[in-house]
mmCIF file of C-alpha atoms and ligand atoms in Angstrom:
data_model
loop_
_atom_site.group_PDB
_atom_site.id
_atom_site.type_symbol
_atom_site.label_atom_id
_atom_site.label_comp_id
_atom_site.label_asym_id
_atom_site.label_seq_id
_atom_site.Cartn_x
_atom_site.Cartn_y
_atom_site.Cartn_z
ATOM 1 C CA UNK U 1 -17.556 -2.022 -1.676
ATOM 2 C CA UNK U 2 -18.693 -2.565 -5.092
ATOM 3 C CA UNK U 3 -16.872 0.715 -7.398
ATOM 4 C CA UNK U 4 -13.806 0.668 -4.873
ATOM 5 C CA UNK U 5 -11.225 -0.398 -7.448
ATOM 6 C CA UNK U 6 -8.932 -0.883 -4.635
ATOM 7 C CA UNK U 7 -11.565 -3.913 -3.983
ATOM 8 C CA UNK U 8 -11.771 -5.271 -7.111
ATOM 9 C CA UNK U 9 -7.782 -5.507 -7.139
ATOM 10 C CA UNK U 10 -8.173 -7.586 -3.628
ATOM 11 C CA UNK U 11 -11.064 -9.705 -5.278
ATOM 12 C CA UNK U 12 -8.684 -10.156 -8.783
ATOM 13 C CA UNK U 13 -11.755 -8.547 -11.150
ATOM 14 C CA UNK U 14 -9.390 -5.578 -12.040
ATOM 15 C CA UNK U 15 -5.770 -6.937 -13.693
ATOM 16 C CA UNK U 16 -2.907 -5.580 -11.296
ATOM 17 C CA UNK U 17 0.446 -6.816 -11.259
ATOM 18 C CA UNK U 18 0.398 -8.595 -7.425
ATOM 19 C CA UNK U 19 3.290 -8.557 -5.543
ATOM 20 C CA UNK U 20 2.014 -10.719 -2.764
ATOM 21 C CA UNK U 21 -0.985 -12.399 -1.388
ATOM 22 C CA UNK U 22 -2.930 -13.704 1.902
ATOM 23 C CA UNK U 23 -6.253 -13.799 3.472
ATOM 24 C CA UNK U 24 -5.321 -10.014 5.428
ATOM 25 C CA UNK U 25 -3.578 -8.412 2.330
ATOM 26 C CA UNK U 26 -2.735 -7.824 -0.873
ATOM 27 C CA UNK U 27 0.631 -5.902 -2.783
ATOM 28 C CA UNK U 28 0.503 -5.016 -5.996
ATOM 29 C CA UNK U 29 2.719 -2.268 -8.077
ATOM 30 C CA UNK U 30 1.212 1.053 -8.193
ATOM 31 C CA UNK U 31 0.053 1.928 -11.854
ATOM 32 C CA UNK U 32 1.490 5.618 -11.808
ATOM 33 C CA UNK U 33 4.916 4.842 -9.954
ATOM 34 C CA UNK U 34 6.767 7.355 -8.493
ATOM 35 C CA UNK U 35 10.520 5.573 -8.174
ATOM 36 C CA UNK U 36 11.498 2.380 -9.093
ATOM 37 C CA UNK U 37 10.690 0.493 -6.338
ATOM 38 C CA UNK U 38 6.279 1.667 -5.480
ATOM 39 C CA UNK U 39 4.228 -1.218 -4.278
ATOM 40 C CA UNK U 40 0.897 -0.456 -2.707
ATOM 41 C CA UNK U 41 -0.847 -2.784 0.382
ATOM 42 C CA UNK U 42 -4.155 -2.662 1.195
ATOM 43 C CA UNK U 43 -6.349 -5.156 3.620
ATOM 44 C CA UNK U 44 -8.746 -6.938 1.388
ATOM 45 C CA UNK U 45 -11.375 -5.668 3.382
ATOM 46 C CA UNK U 46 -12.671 -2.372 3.114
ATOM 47 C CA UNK U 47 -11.123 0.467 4.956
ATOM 48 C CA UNK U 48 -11.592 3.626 3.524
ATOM 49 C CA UNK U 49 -8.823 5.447 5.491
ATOM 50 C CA UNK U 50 -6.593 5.294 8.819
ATOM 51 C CA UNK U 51 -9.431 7.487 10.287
ATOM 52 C CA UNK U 52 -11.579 4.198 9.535
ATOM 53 C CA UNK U 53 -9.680 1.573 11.505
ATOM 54 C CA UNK U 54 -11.074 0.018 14.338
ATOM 55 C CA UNK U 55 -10.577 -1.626 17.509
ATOM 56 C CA UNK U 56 -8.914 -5.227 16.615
ATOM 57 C CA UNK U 57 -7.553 -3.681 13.328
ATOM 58 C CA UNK U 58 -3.906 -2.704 15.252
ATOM 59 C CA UNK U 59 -2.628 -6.494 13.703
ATOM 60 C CA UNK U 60 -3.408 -5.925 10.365
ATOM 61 C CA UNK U 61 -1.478 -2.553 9.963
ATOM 62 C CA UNK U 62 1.265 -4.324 11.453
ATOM 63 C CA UNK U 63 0.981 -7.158 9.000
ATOM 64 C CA UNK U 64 0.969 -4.486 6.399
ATOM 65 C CA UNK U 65 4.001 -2.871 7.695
ATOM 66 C CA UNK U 66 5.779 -6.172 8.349
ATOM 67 C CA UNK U 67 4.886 -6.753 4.851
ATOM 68 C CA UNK U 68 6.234 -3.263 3.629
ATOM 69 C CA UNK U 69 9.992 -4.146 5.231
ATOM 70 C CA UNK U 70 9.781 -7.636 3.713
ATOM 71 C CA UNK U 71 9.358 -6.218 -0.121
ATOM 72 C CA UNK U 72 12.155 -3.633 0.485
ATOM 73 C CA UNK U 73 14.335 -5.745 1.695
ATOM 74 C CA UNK U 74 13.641 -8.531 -0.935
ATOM 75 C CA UNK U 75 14.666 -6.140 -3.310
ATOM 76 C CA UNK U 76 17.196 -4.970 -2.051
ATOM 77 C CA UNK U 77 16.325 -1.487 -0.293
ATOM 78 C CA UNK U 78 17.215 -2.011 3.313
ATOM 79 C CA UNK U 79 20.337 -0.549 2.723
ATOM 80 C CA UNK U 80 19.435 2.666 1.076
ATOM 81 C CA UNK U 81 16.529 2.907 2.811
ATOM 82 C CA UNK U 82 12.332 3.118 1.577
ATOM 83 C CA UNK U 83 9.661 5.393 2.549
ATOM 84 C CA UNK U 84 5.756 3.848 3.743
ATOM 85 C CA UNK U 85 3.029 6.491 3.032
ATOM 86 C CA UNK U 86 -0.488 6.267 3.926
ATOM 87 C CA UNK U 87 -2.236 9.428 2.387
ATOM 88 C CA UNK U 88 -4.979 10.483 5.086
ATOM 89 C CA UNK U 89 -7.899 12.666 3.342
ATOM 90 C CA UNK U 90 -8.323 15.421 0.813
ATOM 91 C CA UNK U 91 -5.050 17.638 1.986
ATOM 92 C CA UNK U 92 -3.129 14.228 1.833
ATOM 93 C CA UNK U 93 -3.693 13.964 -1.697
ATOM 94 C CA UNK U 94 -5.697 10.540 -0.909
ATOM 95 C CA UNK U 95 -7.243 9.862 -4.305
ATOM 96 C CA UNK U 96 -8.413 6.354 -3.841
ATOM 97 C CA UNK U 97 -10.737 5.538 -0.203
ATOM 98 C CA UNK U 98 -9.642 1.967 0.320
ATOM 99 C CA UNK U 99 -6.598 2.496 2.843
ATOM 100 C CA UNK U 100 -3.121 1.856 1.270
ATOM 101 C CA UNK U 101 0.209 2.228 2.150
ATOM 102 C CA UNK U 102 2.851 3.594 -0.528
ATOM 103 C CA UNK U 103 5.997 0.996 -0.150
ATOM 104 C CA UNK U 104 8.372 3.708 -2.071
ATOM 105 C CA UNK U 105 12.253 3.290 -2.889
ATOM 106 C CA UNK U 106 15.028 3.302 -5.221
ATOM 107 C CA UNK U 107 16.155 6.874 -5.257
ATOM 108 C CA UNK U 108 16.587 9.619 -2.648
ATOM 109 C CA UNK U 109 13.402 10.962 -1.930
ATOM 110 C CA UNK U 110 12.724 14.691 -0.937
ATOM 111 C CA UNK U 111 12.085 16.066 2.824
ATOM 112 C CA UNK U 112 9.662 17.800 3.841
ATOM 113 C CA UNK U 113 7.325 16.191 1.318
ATOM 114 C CA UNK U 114 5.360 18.193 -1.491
HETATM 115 P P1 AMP R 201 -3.358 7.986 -3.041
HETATM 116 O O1 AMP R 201 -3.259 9.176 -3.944
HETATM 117 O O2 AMP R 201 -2.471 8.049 -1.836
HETATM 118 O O3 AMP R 201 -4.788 7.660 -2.716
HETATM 119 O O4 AMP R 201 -2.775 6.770 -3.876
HETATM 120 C C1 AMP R 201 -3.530 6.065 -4.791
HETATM 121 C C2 AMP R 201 -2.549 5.359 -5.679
HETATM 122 O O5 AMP R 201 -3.239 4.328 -6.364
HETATM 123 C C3 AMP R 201 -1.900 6.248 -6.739
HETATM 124 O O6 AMP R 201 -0.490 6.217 -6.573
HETATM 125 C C4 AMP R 201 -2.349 5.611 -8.052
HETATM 126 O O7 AMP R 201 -1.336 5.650 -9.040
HETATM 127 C C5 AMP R 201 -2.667 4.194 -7.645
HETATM 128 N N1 AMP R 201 -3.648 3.498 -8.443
HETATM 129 C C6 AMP R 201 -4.879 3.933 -8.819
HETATM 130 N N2 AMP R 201 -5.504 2.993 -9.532
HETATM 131 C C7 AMP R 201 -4.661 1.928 -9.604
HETATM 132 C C8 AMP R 201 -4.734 0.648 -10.200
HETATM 133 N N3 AMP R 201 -5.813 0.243 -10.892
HETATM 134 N N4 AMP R 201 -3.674 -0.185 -10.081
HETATM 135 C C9 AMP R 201 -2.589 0.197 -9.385
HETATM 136 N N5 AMP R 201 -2.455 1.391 -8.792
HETATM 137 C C10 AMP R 201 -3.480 2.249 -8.899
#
């Protein structure tokens, strides 16, 4: 999608700071973050939202998952514990319509969410 910037991130023409790499997915830190640990992961291809996946897509939000566990515990969360968001639509909050999943930790967060 050419003005996702979500897609530009995947295709490096917009700077991020990348976490990780591969041909399904890409981490990079989110630019607003909201604790010290918030990584985002999005397929390189263009989802716009979980309402958008797909028959076939059930491996790549594992991946992304997988992925999610492997950065917390790399850093050292597993202990305390993370949260994994995916914001789903306009009551969500969703701001950007590539799918993404919020890798969040390093302080307790709050339950029920805002
Ligand atoms: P959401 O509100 O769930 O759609 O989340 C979108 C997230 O993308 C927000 O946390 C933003 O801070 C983050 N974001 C937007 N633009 C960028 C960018 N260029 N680089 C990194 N994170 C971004």
């Amino acid at each position: 999608m050419e003005d996702c910037i979500f897609c530009k991130i995947a295709h490096g023409q917009v700077e991020s700071q990348i976490v990780y790499q591969d041909e399904h997915l890409v981490a990079f830190d989110d630019i607003n973050p909201q604790a010290p640990m918030h990584v985002l992961i999005i397929p390189r291809v263009h989802i716009s939202s979980l309402l958008e996946l797909g028959d076939g897509d059930e491996e790549l939000v594992g991946r992304a998952h997988r992925l999610a566990a492997r950065i917390a515990r790399e850093r050292g969360y597993d202990r305390r514990g993370f949260r994994v968001v995916a914001n789903c639509g306009q009551d969500a909050g969703q701001s950007v319509p590539h799918l993404h999943f919020h890798v969040i930790g390093g302080r307790a967060l709050q339950w029920p969410p805002g």
